[in-house]
Coordinates of C-alpha atoms in Angstrom, one line a residue:
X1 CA 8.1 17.3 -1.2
X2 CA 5.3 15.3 -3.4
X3 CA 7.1 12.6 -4.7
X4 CA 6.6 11.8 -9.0
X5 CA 5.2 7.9 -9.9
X6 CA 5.6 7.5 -13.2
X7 CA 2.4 5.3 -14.6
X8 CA 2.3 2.4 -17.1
X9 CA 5.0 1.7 -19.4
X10 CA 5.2 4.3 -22.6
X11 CA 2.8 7.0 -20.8
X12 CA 4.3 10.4 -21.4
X13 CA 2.5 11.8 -17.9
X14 CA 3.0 11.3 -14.6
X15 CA 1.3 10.9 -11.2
X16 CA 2.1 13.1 -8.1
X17 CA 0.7 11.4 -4.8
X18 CA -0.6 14.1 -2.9
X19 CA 1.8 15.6 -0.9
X20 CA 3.6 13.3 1.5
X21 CA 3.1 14.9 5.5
X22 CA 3.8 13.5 9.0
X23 CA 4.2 10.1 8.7
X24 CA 2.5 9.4 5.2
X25 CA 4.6 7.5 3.5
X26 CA 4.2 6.3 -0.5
X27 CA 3.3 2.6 -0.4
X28 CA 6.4 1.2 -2.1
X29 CA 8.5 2.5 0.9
X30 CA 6.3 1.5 3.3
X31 CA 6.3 -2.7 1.6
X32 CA 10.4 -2.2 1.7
X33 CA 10.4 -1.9 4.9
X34 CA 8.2 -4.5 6.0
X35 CA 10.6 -6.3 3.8
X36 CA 14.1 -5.2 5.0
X37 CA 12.8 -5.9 8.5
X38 CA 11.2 -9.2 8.5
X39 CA 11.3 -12.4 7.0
X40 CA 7.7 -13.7 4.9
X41 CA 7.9 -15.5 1.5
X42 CA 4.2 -13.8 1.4
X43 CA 5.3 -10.3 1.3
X44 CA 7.9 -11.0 -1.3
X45 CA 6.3 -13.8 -3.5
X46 CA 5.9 -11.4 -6.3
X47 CA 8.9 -9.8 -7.3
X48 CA 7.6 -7.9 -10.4
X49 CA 4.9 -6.1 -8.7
X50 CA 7.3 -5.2 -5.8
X51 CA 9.5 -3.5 -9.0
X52 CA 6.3 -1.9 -10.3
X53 CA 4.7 -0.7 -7.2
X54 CA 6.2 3.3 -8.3
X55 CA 4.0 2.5 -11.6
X56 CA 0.8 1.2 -9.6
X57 CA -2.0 1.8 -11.7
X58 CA -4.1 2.7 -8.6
X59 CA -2.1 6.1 -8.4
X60 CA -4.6 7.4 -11.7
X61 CA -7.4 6.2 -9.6
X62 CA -6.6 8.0 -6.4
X63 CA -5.8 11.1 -8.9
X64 CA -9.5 11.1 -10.3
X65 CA -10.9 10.2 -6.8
X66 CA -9.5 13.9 -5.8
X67 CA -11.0 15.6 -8.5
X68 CA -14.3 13.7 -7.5
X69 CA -13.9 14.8 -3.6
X70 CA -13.7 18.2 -4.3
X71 CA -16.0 18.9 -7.2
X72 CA -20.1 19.8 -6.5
X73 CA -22.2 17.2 -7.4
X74 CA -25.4 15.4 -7.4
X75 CA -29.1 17.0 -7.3
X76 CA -27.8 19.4 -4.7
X77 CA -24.7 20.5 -6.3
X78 CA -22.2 20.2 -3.7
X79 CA -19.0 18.3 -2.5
X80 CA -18.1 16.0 -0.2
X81 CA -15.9 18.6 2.0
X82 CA -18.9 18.5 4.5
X83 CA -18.6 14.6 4.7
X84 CA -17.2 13.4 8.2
X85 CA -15.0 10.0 7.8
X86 CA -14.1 10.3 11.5
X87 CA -12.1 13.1 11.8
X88 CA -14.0 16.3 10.9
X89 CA -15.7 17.2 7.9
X90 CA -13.3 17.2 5.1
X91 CA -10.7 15.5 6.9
X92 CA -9.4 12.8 4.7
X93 CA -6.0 12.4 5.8
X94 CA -5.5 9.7 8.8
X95 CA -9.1 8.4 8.0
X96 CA -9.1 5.3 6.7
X97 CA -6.9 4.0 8.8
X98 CA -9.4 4.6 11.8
X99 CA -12.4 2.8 9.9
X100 CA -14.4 0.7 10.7
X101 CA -16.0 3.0 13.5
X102 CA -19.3 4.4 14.8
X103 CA -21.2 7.5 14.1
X104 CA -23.1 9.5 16.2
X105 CA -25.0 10.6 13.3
X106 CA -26.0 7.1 12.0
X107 CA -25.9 4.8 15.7
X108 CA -24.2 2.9 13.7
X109 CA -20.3 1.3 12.7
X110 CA -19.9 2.2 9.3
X111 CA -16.5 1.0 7.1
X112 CA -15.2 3.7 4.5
X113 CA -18.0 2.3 1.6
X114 CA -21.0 2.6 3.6
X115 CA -19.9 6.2 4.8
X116 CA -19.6 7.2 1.8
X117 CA -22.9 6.1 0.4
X118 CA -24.2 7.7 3.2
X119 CA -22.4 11.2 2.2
X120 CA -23.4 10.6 -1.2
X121 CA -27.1 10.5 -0.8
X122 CA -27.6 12.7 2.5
X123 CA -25.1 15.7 1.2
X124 CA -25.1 15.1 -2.4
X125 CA -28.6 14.3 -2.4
X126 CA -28.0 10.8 -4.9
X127 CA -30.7 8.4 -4.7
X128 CA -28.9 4.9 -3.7
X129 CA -30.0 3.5 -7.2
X130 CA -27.9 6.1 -8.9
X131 CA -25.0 4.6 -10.9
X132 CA -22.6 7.0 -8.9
X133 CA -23.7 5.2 -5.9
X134 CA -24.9 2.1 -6.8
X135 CA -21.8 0.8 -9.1
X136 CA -19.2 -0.3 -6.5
X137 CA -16.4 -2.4 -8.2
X138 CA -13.9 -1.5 -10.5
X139 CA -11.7 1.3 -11.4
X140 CA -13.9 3.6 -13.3
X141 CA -16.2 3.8 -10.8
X142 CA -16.7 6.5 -8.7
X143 CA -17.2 4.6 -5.7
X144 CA -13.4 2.5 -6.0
X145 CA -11.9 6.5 -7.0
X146 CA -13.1 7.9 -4.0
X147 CA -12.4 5.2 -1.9
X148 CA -8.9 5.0 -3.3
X149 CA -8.3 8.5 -2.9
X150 CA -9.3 9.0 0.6
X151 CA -7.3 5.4 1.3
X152 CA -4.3 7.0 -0.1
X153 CA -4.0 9.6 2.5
X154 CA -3.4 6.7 5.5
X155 CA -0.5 5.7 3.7
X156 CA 2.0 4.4 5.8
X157 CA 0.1 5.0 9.3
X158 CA -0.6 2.6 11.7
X159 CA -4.2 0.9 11.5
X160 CA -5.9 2.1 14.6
X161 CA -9.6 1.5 14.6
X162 CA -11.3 3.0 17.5
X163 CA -12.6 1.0 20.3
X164 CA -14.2 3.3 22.6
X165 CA -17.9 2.4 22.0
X166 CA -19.7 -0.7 23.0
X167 CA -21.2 -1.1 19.5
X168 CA -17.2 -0.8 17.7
X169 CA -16.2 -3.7 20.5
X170 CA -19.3 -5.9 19.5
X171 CA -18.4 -5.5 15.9
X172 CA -14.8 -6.6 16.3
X173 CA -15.9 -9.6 18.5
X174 CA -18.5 -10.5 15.7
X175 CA -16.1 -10.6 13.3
X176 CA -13.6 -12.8 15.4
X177 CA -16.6 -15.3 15.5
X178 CA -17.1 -14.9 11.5
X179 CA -13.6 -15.2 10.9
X180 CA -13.4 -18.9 12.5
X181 CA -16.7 -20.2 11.8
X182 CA -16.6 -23.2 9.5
X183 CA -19.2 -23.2 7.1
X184 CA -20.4 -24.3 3.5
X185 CA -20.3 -27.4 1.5
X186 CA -16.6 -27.0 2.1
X187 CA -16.8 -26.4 5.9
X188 CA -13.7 -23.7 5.4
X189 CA -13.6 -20.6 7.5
X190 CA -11.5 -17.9 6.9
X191 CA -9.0 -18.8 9.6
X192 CA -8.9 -22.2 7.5
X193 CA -6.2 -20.1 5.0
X194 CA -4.9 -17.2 6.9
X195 CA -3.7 -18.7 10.6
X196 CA -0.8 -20.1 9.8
X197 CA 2.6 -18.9 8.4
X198 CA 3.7 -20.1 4.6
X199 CA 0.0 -21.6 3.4
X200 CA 0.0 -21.7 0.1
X201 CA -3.2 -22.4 -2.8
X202 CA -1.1 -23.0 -5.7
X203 CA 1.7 -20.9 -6.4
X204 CA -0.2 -18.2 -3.6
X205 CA 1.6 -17.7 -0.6
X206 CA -0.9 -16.4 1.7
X207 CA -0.5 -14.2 4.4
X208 CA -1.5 -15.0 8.5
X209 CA -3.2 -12.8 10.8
X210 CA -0.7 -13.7 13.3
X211 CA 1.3 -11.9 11.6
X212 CA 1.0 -8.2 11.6
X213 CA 4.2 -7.7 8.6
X214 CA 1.8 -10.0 6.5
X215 CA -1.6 -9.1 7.5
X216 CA -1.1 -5.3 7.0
X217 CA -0.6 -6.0 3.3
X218 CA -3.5 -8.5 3.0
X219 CA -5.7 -6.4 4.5
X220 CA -4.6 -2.8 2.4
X221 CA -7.2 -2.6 -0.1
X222 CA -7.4 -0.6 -2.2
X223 CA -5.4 -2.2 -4.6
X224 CA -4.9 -2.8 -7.7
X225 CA -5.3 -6.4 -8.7
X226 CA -2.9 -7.3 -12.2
X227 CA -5.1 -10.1 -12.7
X228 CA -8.1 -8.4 -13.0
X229 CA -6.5 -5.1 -14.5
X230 CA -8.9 -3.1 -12.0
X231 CA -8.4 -1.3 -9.0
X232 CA -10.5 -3.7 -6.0
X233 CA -12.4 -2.9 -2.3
X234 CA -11.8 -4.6 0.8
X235 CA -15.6 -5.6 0.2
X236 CA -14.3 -6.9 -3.2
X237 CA -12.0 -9.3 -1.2
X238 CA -14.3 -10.4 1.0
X239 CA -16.6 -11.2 -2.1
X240 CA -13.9 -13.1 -3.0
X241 CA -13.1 -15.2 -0.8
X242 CA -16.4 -16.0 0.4
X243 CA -16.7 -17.1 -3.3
X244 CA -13.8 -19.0 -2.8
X245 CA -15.1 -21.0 0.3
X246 CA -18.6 -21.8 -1.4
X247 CA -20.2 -19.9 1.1
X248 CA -23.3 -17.2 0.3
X249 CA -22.2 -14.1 -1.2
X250 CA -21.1 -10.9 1.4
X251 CA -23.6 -8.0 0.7
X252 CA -21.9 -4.6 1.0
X253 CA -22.6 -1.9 3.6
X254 CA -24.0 -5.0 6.0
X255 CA -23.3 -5.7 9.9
X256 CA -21.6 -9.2 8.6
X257 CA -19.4 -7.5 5.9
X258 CA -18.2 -4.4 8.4
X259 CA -18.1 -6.6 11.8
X260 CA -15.3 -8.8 9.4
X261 CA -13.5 -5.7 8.7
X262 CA -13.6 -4.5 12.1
X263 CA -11.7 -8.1 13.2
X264 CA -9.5 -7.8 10.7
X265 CA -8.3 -3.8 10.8
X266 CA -7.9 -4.5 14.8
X267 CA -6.1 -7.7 14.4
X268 CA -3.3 -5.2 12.2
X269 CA -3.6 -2.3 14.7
X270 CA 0.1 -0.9 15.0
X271 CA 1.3 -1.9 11.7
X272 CA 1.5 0.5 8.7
X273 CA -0.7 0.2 6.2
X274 CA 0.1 0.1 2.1
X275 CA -2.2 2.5 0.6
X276 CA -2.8 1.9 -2.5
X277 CA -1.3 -1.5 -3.2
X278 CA -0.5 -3.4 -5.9
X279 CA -1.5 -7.5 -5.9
X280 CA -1.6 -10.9 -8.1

C-alpha cells in the first residue's frame, strides 16, 4: 500500500511516494535500519533530521518530477516514456541504482544527469541552452525534479552499477585514481576526509568509503540539504567538495565528474540506497 508523508509543519496536504513494490522501501525505513544494525556516530549525528525524514521536503519534488516524466514536452511535444535509463524505455524503477553505465546508443557511460540531458534534447527536442535543460541545481528546477523522481523509485535497493563493458571498468578505475589523488593548494584528495571511520570538520561527522552502512548515505543524493533549503545532485556534492578542497570546479555531464561517481556507486554496491534523503 502507498504509504502517506506528511510535508512541512502546518501544510494541510500530503505526499504519497509512489507506490512501494518489491523491495522499494521509503527512505526513513531504509536509514533505521542501517541504524538498528550497525554502529556509526555519522549515520546518527543528526537526530532531528532522522525525526523529520517522513516530512522530507524532497517528497514535493519527486511529486512534481512525476508529473514532468509523464507530461509531452519540448518542440516535439512528447514525454520521456521513450527515454531508456538502463532498463527499457520508461523503466524508472530499479534505475538509478544501476547508474553510472554505458549506452549503446551514445558509446558512452553516462550518470542519471547526463542521460537525461541526452533524452531531453534528442526525444524532447530542447536545445541544451534551454532553461529546462540548462538550469541544473535546485529544487525548482526541472532537472533536480526529474532526477529526484526517477531516484526515488531505487529506494531501498542495493546500488549495483553494471560492470560488464570495458568502458564502465575504466570509468570505475578512473575514479579510484581521482578519488586518492592529492591535489590543490591544499594537497587534499577526497580519500583525505572519507577513509577513515569518525573524521570529523567541525561538528560534521563524516562518513568512510570503507564503510558500506555510511557510504550508502553519503553517496544517496538526491537530497534535500536543510542548510541550503533546496533539494541537491550528486554532481552538486561533488561541486562541493571540490570547492571545499580548493581544487578547479567539477563540470557536469564530464568523463571526470561520472568516472567519480562510478568509484563511488561501486564502492557501495550491495548496500541499500536512501532515496530521497534528507542532510545538514
Amino acid at each position: 500500500m502507498p504509504r502517506p508523508f506528511a510535508l512541512a509543519a502546518g501544510m494541510a496536504a500530503t505526499l504519497t511516494l509512489p507506490a512501494l513494490a518489491g523491495e522499494l522501501r521509503a527512505p526513513e525505513d531504509v536509514l533505521q535500519t542501517l541504524i538498528d544494525d550497525n554502529e556509526s556516530a555519522y549515520l546518527t549525528q543528526s537526530e532531528q533530521n532522522i525525526m523529520m525524514m517522513p516530512d522530507n521536503a524532497a517528497l514535493w519534488t519527486a511529486e512534481e518530477g512525476k508529473e514532468l516524466f509523464f507530461e509531452a514536452r519540448g518542440p516535439n511535444n512528447k514525454s520521456l516514456e521513450t527515454c531508456d535509463l538502463g532498463k527499457g524505455p520508461g523503466v524508472v524503477e530499479g534505475a538509478y541504482v544501476e547508474l553510472p553505465r554505458f549506452f549503446e546508443d551514445t558509446g558512452r557511460v553516462m550518470d542519471l544527469e547526463s542521460r537525461l540531458v541526452y533524452c531531453m534534447t534528442s526525444i524532447q527536442g530542447f536545445a541544451p541552452d534551454d532553461p529546462e535543460v540548462k538550469q541544473r541545481h535546485g529544487s525548482d528546477s526541472d532537472m533536480m525534479k526529474l532526477q529526484t523522481f526517477i531516484a526515488s523509485r531505487s529506494s531501498g535497493l542495493p546500488w549495483n552499477p553494471p560492470m560488464d563493458h570495458p568502458l564502465e571498468k575504466a570509468m570505475r578505475d578512473a575514479g579510484e585514481v581521482l578519488f586518492y589523488r592529492r591535489a590543490g593548494t591544499s594537497d587534499f584528495s577526497c580519500s583525505t576526509c572519507h577513509t577513515n571511520t569518525g573524521n570529523r570538520i567541525r561538528a560534521s561527522v563524516l562518513p568512510s568509503i570503507n564503510q558500506p552502512h555510511e557510504w550508502t548515505k553519503a553517496i544517496s543524493w538526491p537530497a534535500f540539504r536543510v542548510g541550503h533549503q533546496q533539494v541537491r545532485s550528486s554532481h552538486h556534492r561533488i561541486r562541493g567538495c571540490y570547492w571545499q578542497m580548493r581544487q578547479p570546479q567539477s563540470i557536469p555531464g564530464s568523463e571526470a565528474a561520472i568516472a567519480l561517481m562510478s568509484f563511488w556507486t561501486d564502492a557501495a554496491r550491495g548496500a541499500p540506497a536512501i532515496l530521497p534523503d534528507k542532510k545538514r
